[in-house]
XYZ file of C-alpha atoms in Angstrom:
177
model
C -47.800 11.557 125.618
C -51.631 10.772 125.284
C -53.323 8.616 127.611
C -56.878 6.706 127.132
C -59.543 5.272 129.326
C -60.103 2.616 126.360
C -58.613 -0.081 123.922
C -58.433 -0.630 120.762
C -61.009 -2.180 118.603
C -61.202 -3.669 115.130
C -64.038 -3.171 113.137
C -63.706 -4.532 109.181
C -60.226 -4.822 109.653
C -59.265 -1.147 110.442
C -57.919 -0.860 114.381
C -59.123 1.894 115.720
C -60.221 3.075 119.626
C -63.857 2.307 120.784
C -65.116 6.021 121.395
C -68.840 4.821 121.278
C -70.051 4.894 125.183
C -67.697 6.306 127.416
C -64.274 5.829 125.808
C -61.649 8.987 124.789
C -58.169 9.603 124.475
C -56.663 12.467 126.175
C -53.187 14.286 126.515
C -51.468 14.116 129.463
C -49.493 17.107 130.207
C -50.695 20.799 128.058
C -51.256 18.906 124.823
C -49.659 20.653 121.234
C -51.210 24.227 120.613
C -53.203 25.094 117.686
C -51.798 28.045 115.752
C -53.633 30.830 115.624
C -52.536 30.950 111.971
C -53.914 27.590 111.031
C -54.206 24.083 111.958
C -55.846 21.098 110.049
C -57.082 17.874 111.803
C -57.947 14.623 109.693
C -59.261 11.560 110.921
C -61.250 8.368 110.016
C -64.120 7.781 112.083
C -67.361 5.713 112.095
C -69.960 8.397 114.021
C -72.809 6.827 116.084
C -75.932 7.166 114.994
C -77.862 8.175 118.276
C -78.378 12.025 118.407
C -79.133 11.459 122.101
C -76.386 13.501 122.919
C -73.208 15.796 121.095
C -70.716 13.275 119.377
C -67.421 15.085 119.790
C -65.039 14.324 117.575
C -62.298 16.472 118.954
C -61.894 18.450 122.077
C -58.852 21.797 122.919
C -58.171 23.480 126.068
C -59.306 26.301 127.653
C -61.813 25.895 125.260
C -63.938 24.874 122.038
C -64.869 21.422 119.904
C -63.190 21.887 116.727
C -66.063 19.342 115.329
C -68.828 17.812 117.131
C -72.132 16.572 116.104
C -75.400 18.480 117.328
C -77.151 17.006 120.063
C -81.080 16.161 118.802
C -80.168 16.265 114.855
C -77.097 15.228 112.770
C -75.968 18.777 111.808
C -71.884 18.934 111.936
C -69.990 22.351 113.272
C -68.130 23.304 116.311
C -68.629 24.766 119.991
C -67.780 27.879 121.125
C -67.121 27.622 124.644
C -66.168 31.430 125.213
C -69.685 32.015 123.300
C -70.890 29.391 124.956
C -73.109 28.080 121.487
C -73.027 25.664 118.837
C -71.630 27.303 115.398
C -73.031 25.575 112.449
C -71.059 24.690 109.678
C -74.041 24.494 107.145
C -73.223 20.599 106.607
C -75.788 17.811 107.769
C -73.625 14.488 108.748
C -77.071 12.743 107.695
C -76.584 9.254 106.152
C -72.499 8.914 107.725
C -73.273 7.022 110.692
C -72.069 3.290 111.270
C -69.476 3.666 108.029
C -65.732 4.581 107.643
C -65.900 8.571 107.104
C -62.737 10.641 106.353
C -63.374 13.830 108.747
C -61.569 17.244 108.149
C -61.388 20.999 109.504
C -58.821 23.425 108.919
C -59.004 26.151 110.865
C -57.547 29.868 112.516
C -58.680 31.233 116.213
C -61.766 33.227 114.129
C -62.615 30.820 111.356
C -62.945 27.151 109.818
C -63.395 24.559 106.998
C -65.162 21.430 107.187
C -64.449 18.561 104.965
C -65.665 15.187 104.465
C -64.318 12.476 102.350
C -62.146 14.808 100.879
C -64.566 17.528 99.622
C -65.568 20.841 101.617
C -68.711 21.001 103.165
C -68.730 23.717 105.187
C -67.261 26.971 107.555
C -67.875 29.163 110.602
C -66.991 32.622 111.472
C -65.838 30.970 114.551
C -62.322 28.982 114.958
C -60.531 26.915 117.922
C -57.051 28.448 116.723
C -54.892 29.663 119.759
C -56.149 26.845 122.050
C -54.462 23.307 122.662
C -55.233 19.652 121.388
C -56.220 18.026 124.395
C -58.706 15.234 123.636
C -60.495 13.109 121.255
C -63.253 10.852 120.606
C -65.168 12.238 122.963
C -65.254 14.852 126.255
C -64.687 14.176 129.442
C -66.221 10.796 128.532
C -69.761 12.271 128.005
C -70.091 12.902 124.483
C -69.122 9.565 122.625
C -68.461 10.049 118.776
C -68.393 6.427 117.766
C -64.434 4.651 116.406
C -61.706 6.948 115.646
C -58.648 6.040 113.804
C -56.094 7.376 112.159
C -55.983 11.067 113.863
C -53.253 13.693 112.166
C -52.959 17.112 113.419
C -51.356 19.682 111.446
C -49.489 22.686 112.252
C -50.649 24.918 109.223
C -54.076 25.032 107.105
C -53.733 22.126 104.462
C -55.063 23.153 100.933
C -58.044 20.750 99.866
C -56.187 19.636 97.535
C -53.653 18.175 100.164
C -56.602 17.099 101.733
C -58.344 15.004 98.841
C -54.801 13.410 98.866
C -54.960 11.823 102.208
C -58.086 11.066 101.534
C -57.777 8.854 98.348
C -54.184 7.735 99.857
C -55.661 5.937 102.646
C -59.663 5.365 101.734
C -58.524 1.411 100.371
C -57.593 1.198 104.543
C -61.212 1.889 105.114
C -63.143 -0.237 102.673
C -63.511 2.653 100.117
C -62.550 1.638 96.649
């Protein structure tokens, strides 16, 4: 059962939640737990363009961000709460702000895969596997990612092929011909 603190939006036709000030959705309860074998997360979102603060895409429990934006630049990766640091995927989310983007990250509890649109863009040595799904969109309310629709959340690592397929299965939904 997930709960949110929001409402839905529609922005060029796609409805979605409003994640871009305060907004997030949350699981009530433990929330589904990541395997530490693999999971894969896939979502359409529209990121905010302010690097004011982290834009947190999604959010487990006891720990970690699978993806998040960097607060102060655009670069894309995940946080390491038991680290307690940011872990850099190598990707810059440059140029994806204020349009329909098709977000990716498969993942184990030591490593993960970051995809956008379909193609892979980047890893870390470090991986939220083991942990639960707890919230997305942002964190606790304080780290707005922008609109978020369309969230699926995998128990097993999804080949890129599988994930080029939802991503030219549903782009048409977002604009992208």
């Amino acid at each position: 059962m997930c709960s949110s603190d929001l409402i839905y939006t529609v922005l060029n036709g796609v409805k979605c939640f409003d994640c871009s000030t305060t907004g997030e959705v949350y699981v009530n309860g433990t929330g589904p737990l990541l395997p530490t074998t693999g999971f894969t997360y896939i979502c359409w979102g529209r990121l905010l363009n302010s690097t004011a603060g982290y834009r947190t895409l999604w959010r487990t429990t006891p720990e970690d961000h699978p993806i998040l934006i960097e607060v102060g630049n655009n670069r894309m990766g995940m946080w390491d709460n038991a680290g307690g640091n940011f872990q850099y995927s190598g990707y810059t989310a440059t140029g994806l702000a204020n349009a329909w983007v098709h977000f990716a990250v498969t993942g184990t509890n030591t490593s993960q895969t970051f995809y956008i649109n379909g193609q892979q863009v980047g890893t870390t040595a470090y991986g939220a596997g083991g942990n639960r799904h707890n919230e997305w969109g942002s964190t606790g309310g304080l780290q707005p990612f922008g609109y978020v629709a369309n969230m699926f959340l995998y128990n097993t690592i999804l080949t890129a092929e599988q994930i080029q397929q939802n991503y030219y299965g549903s782009r048409r939904n977002f604009g992208i011909l």
